[in-house]
Structures are given as C-alpha cells and as structure tokens.
Coordinates of C-alpha atoms in Angstrom, one line a residue:
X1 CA -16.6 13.1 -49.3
X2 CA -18.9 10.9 -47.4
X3 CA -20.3 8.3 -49.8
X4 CA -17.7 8.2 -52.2
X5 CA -18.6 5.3 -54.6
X6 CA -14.5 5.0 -55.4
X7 CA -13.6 5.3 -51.4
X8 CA -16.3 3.0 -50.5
X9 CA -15.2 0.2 -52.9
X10 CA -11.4 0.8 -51.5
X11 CA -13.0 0.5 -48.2
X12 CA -15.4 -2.3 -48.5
X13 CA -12.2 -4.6 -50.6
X14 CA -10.2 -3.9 -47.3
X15 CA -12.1 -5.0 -45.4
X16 CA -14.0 -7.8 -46.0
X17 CA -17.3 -8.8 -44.7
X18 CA -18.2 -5.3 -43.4
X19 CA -19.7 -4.2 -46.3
X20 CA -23.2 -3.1 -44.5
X21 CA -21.3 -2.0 -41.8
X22 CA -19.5 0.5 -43.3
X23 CA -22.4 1.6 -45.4
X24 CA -24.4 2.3 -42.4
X25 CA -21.5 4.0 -40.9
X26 CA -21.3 5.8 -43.7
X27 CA -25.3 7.1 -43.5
X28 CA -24.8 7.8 -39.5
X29 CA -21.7 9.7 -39.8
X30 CA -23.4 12.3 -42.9
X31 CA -26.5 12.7 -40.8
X32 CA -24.1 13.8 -37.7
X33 CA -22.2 16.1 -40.1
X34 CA -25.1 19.0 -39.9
X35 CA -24.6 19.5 -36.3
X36 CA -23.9 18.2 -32.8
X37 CA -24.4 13.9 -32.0
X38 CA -23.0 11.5 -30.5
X39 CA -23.2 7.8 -31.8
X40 CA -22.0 4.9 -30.2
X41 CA -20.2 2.1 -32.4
X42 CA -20.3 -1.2 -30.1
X43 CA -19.4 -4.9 -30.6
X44 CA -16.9 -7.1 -29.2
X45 CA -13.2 -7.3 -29.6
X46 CA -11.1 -7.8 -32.6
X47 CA -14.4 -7.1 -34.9
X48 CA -13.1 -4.2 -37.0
X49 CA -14.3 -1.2 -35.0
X50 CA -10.8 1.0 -34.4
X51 CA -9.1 -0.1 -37.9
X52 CA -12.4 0.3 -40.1
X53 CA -13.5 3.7 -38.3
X54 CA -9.8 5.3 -38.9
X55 CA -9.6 4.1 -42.5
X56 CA -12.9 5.5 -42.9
X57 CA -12.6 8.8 -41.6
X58 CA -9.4 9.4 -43.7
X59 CA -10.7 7.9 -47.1
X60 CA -13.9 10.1 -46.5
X61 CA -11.9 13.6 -46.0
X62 CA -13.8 13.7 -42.6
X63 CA -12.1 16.4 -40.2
X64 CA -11.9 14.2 -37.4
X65 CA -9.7 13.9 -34.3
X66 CA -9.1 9.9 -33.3
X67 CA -8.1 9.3 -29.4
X68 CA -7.4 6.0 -27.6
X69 CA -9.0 6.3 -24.3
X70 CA -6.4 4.0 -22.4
X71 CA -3.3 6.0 -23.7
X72 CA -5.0 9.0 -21.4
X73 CA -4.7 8.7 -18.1
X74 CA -5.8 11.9 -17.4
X75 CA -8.1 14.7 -18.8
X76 CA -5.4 16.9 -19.5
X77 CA -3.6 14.9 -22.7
X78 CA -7.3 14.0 -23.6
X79 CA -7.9 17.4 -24.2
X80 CA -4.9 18.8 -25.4
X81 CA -4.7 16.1 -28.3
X82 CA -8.1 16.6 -29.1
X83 CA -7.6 20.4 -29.8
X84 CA -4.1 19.6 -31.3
X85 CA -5.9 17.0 -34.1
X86 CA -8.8 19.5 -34.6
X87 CA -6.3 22.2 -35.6
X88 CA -4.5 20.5 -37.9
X89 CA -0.3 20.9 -38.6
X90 CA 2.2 19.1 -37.5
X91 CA 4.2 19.9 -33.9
X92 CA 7.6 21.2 -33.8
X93 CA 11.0 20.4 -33.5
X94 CA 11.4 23.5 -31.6
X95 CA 9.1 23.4 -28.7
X96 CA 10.1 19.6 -28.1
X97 CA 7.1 17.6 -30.3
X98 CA 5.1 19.3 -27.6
X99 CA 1.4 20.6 -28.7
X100 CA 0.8 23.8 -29.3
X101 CA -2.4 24.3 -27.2
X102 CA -2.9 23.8 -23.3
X103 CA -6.3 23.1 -22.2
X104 CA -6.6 22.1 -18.5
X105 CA -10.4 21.1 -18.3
X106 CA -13.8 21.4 -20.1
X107 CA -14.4 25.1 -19.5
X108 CA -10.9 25.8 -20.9
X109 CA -12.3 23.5 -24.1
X110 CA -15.8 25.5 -24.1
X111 CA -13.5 28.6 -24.6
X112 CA -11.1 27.9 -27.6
X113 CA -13.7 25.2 -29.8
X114 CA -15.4 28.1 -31.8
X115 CA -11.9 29.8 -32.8
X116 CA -11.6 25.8 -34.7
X117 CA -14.4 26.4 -36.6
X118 CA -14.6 29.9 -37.4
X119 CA -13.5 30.8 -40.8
X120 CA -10.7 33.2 -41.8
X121 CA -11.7 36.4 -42.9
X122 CA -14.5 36.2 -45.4
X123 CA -13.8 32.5 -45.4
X124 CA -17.2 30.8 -44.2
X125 CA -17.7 28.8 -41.1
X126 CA -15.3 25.3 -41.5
X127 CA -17.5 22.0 -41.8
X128 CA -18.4 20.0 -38.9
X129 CA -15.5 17.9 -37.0
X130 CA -16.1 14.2 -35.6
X131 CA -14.0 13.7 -32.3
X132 CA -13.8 9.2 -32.2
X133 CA -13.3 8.3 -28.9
X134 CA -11.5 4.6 -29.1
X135 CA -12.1 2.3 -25.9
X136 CA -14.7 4.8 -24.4
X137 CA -15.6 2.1 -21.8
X138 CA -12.6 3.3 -20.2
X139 CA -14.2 6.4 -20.0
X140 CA -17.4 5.2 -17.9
X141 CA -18.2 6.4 -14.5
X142 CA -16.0 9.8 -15.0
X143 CA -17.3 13.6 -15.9
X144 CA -15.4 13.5 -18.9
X145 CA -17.1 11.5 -21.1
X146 CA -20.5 13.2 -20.3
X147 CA -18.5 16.6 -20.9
X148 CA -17.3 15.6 -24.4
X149 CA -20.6 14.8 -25.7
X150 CA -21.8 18.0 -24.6
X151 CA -19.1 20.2 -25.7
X152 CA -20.6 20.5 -29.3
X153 CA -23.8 22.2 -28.2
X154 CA -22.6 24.2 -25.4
X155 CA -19.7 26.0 -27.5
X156 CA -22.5 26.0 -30.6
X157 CA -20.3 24.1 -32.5
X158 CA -20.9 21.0 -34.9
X159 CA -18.3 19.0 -33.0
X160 CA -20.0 15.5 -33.0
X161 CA -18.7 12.5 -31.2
X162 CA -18.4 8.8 -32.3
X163 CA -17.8 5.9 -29.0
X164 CA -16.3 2.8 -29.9
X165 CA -17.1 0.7 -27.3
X166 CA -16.7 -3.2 -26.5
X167 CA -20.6 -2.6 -24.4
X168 CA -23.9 -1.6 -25.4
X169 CA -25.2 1.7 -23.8
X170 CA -27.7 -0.1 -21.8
X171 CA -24.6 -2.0 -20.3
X172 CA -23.4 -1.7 -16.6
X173 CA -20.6 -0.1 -17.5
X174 CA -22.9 2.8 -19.1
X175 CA -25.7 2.8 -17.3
X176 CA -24.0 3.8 -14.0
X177 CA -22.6 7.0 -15.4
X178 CA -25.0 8.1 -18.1
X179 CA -28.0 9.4 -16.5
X180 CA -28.4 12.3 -17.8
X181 CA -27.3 11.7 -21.3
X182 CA -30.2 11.0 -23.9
X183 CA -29.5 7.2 -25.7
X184 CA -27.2 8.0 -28.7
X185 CA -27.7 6.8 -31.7
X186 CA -26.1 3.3 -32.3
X187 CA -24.4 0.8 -34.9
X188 CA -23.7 -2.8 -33.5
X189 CA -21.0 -4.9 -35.4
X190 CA -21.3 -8.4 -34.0
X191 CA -18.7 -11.2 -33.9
X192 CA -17.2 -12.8 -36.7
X193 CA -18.8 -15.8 -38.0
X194 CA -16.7 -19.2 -38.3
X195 CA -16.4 -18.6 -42.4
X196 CA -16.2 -14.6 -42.1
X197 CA -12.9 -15.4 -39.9
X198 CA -12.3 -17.9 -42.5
X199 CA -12.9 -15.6 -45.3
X200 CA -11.0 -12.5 -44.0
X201 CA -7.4 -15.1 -43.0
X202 CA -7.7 -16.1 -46.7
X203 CA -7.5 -11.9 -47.5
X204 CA -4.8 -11.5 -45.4
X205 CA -2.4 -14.5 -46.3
X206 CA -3.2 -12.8 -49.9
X207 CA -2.0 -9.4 -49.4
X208 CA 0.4 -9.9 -47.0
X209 CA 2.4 -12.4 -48.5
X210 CA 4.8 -11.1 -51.8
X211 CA 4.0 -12.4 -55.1
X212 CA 5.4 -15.8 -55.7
X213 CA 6.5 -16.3 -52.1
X214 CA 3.6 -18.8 -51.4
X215 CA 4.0 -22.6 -52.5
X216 CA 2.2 -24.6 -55.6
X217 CA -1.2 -25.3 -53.8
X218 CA -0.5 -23.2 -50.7
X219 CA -4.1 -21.7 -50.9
X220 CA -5.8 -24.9 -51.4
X221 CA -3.7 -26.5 -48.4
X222 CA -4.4 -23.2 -46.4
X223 CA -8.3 -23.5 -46.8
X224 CA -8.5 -27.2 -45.9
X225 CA -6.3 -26.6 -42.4
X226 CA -9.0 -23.2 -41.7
X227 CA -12.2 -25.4 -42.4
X228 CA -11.1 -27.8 -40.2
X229 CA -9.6 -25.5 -37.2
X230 CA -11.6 -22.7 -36.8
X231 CA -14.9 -24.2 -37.0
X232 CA -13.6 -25.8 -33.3
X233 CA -11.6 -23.6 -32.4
X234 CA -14.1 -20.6 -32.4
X235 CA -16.1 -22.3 -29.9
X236 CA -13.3 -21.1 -27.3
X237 CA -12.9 -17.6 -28.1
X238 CA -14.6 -15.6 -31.1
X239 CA -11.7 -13.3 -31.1
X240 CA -10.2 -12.6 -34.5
X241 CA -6.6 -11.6 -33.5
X242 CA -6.3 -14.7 -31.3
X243 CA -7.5 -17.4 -34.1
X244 CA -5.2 -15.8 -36.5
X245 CA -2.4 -16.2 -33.9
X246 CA -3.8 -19.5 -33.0
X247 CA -3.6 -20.3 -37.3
X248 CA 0.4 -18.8 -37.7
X249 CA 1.2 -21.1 -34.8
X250 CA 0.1 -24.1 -36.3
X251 CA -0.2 -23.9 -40.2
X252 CA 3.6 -24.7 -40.4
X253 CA 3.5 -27.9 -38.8
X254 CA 0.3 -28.2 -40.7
X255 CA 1.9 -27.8 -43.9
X256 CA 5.3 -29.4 -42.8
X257 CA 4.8 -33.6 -44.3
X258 CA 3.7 -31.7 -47.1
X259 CA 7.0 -29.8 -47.7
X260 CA 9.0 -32.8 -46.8
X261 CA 7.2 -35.1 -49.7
X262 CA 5.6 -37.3 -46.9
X263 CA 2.1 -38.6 -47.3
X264 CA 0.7 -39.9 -43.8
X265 CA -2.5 -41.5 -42.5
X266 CA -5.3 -39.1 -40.8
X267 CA -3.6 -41.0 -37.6
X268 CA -0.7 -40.2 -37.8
X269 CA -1.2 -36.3 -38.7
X270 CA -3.6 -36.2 -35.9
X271 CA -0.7 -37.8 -33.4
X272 CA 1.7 -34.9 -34.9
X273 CA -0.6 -31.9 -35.0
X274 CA -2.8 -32.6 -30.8
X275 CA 0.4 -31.6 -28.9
X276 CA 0.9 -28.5 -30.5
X277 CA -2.3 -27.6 -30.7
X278 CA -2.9 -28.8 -26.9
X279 CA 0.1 -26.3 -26.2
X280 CA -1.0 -23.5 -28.5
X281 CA -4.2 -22.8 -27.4
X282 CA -3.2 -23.3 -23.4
X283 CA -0.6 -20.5 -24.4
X284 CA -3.4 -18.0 -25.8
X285 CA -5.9 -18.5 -23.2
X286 CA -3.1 -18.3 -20.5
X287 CA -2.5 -14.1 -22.4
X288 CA -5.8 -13.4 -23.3
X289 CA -6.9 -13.8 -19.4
X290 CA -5.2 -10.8 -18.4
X291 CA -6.1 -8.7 -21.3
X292 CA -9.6 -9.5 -20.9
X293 CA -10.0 -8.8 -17.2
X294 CA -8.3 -5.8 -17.9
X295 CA -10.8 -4.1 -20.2
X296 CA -13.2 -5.2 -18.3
X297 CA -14.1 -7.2 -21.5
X298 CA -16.5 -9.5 -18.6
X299 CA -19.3 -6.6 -17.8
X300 CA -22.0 -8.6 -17.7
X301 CA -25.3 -6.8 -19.5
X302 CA -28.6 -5.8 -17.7
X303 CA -31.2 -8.8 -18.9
X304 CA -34.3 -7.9 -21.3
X305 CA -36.1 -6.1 -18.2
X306 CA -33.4 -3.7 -18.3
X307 CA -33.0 -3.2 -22.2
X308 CA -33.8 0.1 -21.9
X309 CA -31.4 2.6 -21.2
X310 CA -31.8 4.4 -17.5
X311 CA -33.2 7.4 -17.7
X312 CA -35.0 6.9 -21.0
X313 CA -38.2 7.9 -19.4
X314 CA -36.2 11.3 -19.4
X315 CA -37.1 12.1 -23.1
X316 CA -40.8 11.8 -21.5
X317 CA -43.2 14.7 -23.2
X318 CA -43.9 17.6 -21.2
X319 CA -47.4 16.1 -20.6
X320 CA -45.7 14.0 -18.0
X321 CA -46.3 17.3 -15.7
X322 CA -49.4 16.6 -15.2
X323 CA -49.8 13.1 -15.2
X324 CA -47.7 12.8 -12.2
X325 CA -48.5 12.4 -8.8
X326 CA -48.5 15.3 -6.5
X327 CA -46.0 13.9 -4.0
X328 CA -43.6 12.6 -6.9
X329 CA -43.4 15.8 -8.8
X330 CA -42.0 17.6 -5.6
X331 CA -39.3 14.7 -5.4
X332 CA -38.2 15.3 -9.0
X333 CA -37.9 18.8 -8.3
X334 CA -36.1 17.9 -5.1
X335 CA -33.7 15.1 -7.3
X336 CA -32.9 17.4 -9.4
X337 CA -31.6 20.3 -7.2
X338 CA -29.8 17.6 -5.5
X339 CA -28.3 16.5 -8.1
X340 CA -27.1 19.7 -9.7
X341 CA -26.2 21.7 -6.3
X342 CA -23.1 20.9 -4.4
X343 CA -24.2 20.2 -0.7
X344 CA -22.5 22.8 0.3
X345 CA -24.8 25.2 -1.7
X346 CA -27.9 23.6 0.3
X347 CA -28.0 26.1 3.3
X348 CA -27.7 29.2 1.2
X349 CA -30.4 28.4 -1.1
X350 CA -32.5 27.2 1.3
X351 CA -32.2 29.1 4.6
X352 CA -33.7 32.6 4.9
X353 CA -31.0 33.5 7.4
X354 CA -27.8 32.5 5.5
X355 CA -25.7 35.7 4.8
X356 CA -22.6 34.8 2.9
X357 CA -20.0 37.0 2.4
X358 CA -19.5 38.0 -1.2
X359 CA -16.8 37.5 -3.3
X360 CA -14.3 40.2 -4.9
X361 CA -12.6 40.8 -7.8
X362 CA -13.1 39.8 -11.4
X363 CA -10.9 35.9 -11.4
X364 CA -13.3 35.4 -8.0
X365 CA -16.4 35.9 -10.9
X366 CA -14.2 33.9 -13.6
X367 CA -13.7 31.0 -11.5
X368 CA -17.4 30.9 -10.5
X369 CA -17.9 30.9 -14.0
X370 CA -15.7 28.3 -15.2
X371 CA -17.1 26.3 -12.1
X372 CA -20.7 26.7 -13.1
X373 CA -19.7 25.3 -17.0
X374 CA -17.9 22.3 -15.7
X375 CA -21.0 21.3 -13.0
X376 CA -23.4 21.6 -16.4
X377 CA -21.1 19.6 -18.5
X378 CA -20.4 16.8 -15.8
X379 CA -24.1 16.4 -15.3
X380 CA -25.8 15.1 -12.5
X381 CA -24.1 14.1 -9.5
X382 CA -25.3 11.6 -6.9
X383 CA -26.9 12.0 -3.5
X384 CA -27.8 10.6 -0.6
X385 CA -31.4 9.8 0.7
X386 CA -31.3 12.6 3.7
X387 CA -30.7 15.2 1.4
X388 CA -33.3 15.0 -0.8
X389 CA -35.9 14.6 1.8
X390 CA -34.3 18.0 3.6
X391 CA -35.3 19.8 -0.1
X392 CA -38.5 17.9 -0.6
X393 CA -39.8 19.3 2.7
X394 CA -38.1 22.7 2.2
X395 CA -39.9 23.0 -1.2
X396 CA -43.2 21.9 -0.3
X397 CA -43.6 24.1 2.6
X398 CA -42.2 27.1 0.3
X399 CA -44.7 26.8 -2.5
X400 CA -47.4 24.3 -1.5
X401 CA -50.0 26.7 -0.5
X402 CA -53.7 25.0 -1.4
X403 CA -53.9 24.0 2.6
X404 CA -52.0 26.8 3.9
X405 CA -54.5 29.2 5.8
X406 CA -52.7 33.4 6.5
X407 CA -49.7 33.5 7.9
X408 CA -48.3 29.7 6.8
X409 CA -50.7 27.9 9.3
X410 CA -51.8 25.0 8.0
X411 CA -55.2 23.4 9.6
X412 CA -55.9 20.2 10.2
X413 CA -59.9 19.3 8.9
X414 CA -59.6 16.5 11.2
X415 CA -57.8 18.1 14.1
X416 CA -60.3 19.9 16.7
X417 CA -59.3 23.3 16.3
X418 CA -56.0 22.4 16.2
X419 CA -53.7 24.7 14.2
X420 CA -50.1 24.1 13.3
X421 CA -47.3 26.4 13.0
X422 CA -46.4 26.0 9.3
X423 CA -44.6 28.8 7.7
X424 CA -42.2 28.8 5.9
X425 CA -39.6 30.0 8.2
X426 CA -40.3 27.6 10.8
X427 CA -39.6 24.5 8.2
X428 CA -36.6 25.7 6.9
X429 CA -35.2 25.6 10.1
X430 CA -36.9 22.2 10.6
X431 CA -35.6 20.6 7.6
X432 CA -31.6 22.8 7.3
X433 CA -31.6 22.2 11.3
X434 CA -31.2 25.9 12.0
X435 CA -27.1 25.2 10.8
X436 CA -26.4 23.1 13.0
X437 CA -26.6 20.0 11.0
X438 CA -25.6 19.8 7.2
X439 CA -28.3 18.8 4.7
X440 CA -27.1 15.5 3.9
X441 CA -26.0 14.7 7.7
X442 CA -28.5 12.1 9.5
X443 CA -31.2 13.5 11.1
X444 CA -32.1 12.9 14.6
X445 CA -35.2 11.4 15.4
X446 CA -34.9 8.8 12.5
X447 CA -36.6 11.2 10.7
X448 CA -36.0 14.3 7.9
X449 CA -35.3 17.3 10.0
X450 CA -36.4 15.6 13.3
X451 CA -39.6 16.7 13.8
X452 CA -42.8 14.5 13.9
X453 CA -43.8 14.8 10.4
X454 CA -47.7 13.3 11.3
X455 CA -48.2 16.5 13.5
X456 CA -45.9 19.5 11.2
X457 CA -47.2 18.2 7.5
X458 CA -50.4 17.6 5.9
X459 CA -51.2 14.0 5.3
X460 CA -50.2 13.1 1.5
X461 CA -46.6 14.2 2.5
X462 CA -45.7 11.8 5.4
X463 CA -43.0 10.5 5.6
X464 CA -44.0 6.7 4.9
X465 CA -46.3 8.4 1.8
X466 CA -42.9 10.0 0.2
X467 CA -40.5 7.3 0.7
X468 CA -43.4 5.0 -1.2
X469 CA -42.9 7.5 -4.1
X470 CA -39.7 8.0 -4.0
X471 CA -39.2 3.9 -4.6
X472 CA -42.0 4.2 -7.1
X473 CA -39.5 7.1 -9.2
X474 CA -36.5 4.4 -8.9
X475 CA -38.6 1.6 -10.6
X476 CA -40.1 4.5 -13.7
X477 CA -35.8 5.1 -13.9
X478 CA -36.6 8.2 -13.3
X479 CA -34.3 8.1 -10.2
X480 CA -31.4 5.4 -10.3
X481 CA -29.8 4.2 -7.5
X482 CA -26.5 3.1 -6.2
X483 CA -26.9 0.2 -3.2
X484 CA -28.8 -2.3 -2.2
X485 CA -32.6 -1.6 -0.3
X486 CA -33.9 1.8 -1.8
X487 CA -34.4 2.8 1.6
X488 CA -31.5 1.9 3.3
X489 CA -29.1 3.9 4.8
X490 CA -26.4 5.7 3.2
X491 CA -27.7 4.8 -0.5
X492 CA -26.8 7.3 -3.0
X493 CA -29.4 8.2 -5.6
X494 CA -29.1 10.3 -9.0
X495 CA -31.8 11.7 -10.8
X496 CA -31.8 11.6 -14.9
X497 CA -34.8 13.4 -16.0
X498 CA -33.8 15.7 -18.3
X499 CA -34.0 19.8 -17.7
X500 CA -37.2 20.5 -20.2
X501 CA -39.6 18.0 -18.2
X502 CA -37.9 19.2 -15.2
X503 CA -38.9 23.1 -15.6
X504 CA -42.0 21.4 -17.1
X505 CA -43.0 19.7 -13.6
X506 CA -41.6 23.2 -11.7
X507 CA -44.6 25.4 -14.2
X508 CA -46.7 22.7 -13.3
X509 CA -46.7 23.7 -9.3
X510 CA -45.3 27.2 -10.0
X511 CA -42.4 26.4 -8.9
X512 CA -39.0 29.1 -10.2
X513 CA -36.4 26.1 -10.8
X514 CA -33.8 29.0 -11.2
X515 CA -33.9 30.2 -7.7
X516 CA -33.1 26.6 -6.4
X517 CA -30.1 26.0 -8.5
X518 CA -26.5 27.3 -7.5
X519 CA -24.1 25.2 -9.7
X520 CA -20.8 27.0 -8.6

C-alpha cells in the first residue's frame, strides 16, 4: 500500500537522506496508479535511483516489473521479461529457466497486455502495474522506448512507466528521439552533498559491520578521517560508490598508528597517508574513465534557451489552427504525413494514376495490421527536406481552392490574361514526377518537382516564401531538425506536433488527414 506510514519509515531509515525523495516518489507513483503515465526519475550516478525505486516498489506491494536497459541488447528479452514479471510465478525447471511467454515486438505486446490485467471469472479488473525501466538513456534514439510508454493506452491498460535516467528529458540524449512524446512528469534527485556522503558512510560502516567487530573509538576515529577526506575529495568526483571505495582504501592505513599504540606528528601522518592516497585516487579515476564514457555519463545538456523540451509547443491548444500562418499550416500537415508515411507509401497516396495490386489472404491483412500498430507506437520518423516540399505542393494544389478559377486554372491578377494550367492532376505529376523520380529523390531544376514555381503557384507559396516558414516551424520546435543549415541538403527533419492540433490545423483548411496517412 502506497504510503504506508510503517513501509515509509523502513524505507526512509534505509536510506538516509532521501527522505523527501521518497515521499514524492511516493505521491507520483499513487497518482500514476489510476491509469496510464510515464514519469521520469533523473539525477546523476550512484544517488540512490535503482536501489531506492526497487526497495520501494516491493515494500509498497506495487505490481511492478523492474528491467536494466543495458542487460537488453535487443527488443526481444526486453519484452519477454517484461510480460514474464507482470505475470507473476516463477520459471521452470522443465522448460530450461526459460519464460513462459514469447513476444517478438510491440504489436505482439499490444495483443497479450489486457489478458494481465483482466480478472478471473467474476474477479474484477487486477490494479494498475508500473513497468521501471533502469538506465533508460540506453534506450534513447530507438522505437522502443517511445513504444513502451505508449503501450498502456493503446492496449487500454493502466500499465504506467517509470525512467530512471542519469539525463533530464530536455537532454541531448532525449531530445533527439522524443518528439512526439508529451514531457513526462519528473522527480530530480541531485548529487550527494559532502556531509550527506558523510552521513550515509557512517550508516553503512553501522549496519554492515557485526556487533562488537568494530574497535573502542572506531566511530569517532572514522568521522574525523571522513570530515577531513571527503570534503576534498568530492571536488573530483561526486560519485558515491567511488568515495566509499576511495574511504575502504585508505581508512586502514588511516587507522593503522592507532592500532599499533603510536602517536605521530600531523607531519609525519601526512608523509604516511599522500602516497596512498596519490595512488588511490589515480587508480579510481584510471576505472571510472571507461565506465563513464561508456554510459555516455558526458552528454552535455541543451543551455537555458533550450530548457524546454522539443516539441513542447505540441501540447499547443487547438486555437493554434487559426493563429497560424497560411503557408505554415500546409507544412505541418505536410511534416506530419512525412513523418508518419513510409516513403514508399508517397506515390500511392498521392498520384491519381497509382494502381497497386492488392494483397490476398487474411496473414497479408494481419501483417498490415501488426505493421500499422508498430509505425503508431514508434512515432514519428524523420525525413528529408525534398519530401516534404513534394507533399506541401501536392496538398496545396489538392485543397487550396480560394484562387482556383473552373477546371483548377489558377489566374494570375497581375498576369495579362495569362492563365495557368493548375489542376490538380497536372501538379501531382509535377511534384511525384510522373513515377519517374521517388518523393524524397532530388529534384531537377534545384527545385521541388522541377518546375518554375513563380510561373505554376500563386505568390504566398514560392518556393523562397515556404522555405522561410519552414525555418520559422524549426525555431517554434514545431519541426526539429537533424544537421547543420536548415536548408541544406540532405538534412533530415521530424515533425512533433502532436495528432489533436494536427487534425485541428487539417479542419482548419478542410483538409481529411485520414486520406493522406498510410502507416503500413
């Protein structure tokens, strides 16, 4: 039971000097209980995050299923342990210690959460299940991590989902791969201070050592060597596990003139004590090197202009429909399709002519199925530049129809009589290149399609006019991007507005967002 005063008290004498932390862990983890979340638990290393969240969940009665994201190299064990811990039971002699469910991807997962939570006969539904994913950092840049947190409202389940994390979400590692996720809620535990590390050693030499096992004075002696060494030696690393390592090494010959019945000068113990402390702390920043570099411990933060998370502006009210400009709504719409389509989908959704032949069979349906869950899950993809220009232009000339005389000619008030073939037809072929160029290919020209936009468009789509918005949509992170110039060649972009303000923006200009999107 969350909130237990007897569990807490356990808890909070365990652990010293996270007393707040676990009571707002504690209020976080029973408002997630009523449904779907996700909360992210971030500080740096050794600061209590794996050891404190595990004893937690057990000592509340929390159904919960705990997985180290570097033991799992691939989805596969990911999944299957999750499903496994969910379950309950232990595994069995018999099939080899193997678990008893296979799941091979996140569809597979959509399929078999609701038979964890259903209830057994008149049994009701069973409470709401935490999944704590430990070093999800490791877990940044991949589908799976955006799948996970989505799992719980997809399958209608209250599956919720805890991070514990060494970064903040508006960190590099995040930011790059969490466009479309909405900020979760989060709990920052921040390093140990110079007397909370000197406060928690004290705890430990306490319970860890038997009764009677210490010497007359020992925790007297033992306080006087931590005032005086981890003070300094914090200033190198404010790692717990490697001051305490740092503190076993050298309390012995600390300690040692004292066992012996020697009483030396401050010179003298300083003469005896700087070599192996020279040597000791060499020796832990020679191991803590690799480990670091290897967690990627060294991912710098964005700076105080880019506090907020990317994509933020995606929780924008619907309102934002029509506070847009004209040219920039079309490019969200045009992001977004981009983001969520495969390229490969491009030329049937968007050329009249494309006749593909169908598919047979009911697995053919299943697969298209399974293939449409996973492309919601994983959430938006990049894309390049080209592309999304092809669709801008595809879905402007399809809809846009305030200049567009009978038969999709568009005139020109500042042309003499000129008229120009506009329909709808003729730029579909412009911008998908008849099939003979792929959407995302480079377009002859230098330009979308290869066709002299100044003479085939009216004038507030030029090209110059839509590039200027489109870098207007990357600095409102409404669009991020991968590269260097926003225009240059080759740069990939992602769009992480999320789907209400996007179908908001498509009633805005009439626009049916469901005929544009093909996900499998």
């Amino acid at each position: 039971m969350v909130n237990s005063s007897a569990a807490d008290a356990e808890l909070k004498a365990r652990f010293p000097c996270r007393e707040r932390s676990i009571d707002a862990l504690a209020t976080a983890v029973q408002t997630g209980q009523a449904g779907a979340c996700t909360l992210l638990l971030h500080g740096p290393p050794s600061t209590g995050k794996t050891a404190i969240v595990r004893a937690c969940m057990s000592a509340w009665g929390m159904r919960h299923a705990f997985i180290d994201c570097v033991a799992c190299s691939t989805p596969r064990p990911l999944l299957q342990s999750l499903l496994h811990q969910l379950k309950g039971g232990a595994r069995k002699r018999g099939t080899g210690y193997a678990q008893d469910q296979d799941c091979d991807s996140l569809a597979e997962l959509l399929v078999l959460l609701p038979a964890l939570f259903r209830g057994h006969g008149r049994a009701p539904p069973q409470r709401g299940a935490w999944v704590v994913l430990d070093n999800a950092q490791r877990l940044a840049g991949s589908d799976l991590l955006t799948g996970l947190t989505r799992a719980g409202a997809a399958a209608d389940v209250p599956l919720s989902v805890l991070l514990l994390a060494r970064q903040p979400w508006s960190s590099t590692a995040f930011a790059t791969s969490t466009q479309a996720l909405a900020p979760p809620a989060t709990l920052e535990w921040a390093a140990y201070s110079s007397d909370q590390m000197i406060q928690i050693l004290e705890h430990r030499r306490r319970t860890t050592l038997p009764a009677g096992a210490a010497p007359s004075g020992d925790a007297a002696t033992f306080r006087a060597f931590l005032t005086a060494f981890v003070p300094t030696y914090r200033r190198a690393t404010t790692d717990l596990l490697e001051v305490e390592a740092a503190v076993a090494a050298l309390y012995p010959a600390f300690r040692a003139p004292l066992d012996a019945g020697r009483e030396l000068r401050p010179a003298q113990l300083h003469a005896r004590v700087n070599p192996l402390v020279q040597r000791v702390v060499a020796e832990r920043s020679h191991t803590a090197a690799p480990a670091a570099k290897e967690f990627g411990s060294g991912v710098p933060c964005m700076g105080a202009a880019h506090d907020a998370t990317p994509g933020s502006s995606s929780g924008a009210p619907p309102a934002l429909a029509s506070q847009l400009p004209f040219v920039s709504k079309y490019l969200i719409l045009a992001a977004y399709v981009a983001s969520r389509n495969k390229p490969t989908a491009d030329r049937a959704v968007f050329d009249p002519g494309f006749r593909k032949k169908a598919r047979r069979g009911a697995q053919a349906h299943d697969r298209m199925v399974e293939a449409a869950e996973e492309a919601w899950l994983r959430g938006p993809h990049p894309f390049p530049l080209e592309r999304c220009l092809h669709i801008f232009y595809a879905l402007y000339s399809s809809h846009e129809g305030e200049e567009v005389g009978e038969g999709g000619a568009w005139h020109d008030p500042g042309a003499e009589g000129g008229v120009e073939d506009w329909s709808d037809a003729n730029v579909t072929r412009d911008c998908l290149g008849q099939g003979r160029r792929s959407p995302g290919s480079q377009p002859r020209g230098g330009d979308c399609g290869g066709v002299d936009r100044a003479a085939t468009y009216p004038p507030e789509v030029l090209h110059a006019d839509v590039l200027m918005a489109l870098s207007s949509l990357v600095m409102l992170r409404m669009l991020s991007m991968s590269g260097g110039d926003p225009l240059e060649p080759g740069t990939l972009y992602r769009c992480g507005v999320e789907e209400g303000v996007v179908r908001a923006i498509a009633a805005n200009l009439k626009v049916q967002l469901s005929d544009y999107l093909k996900l499998a």
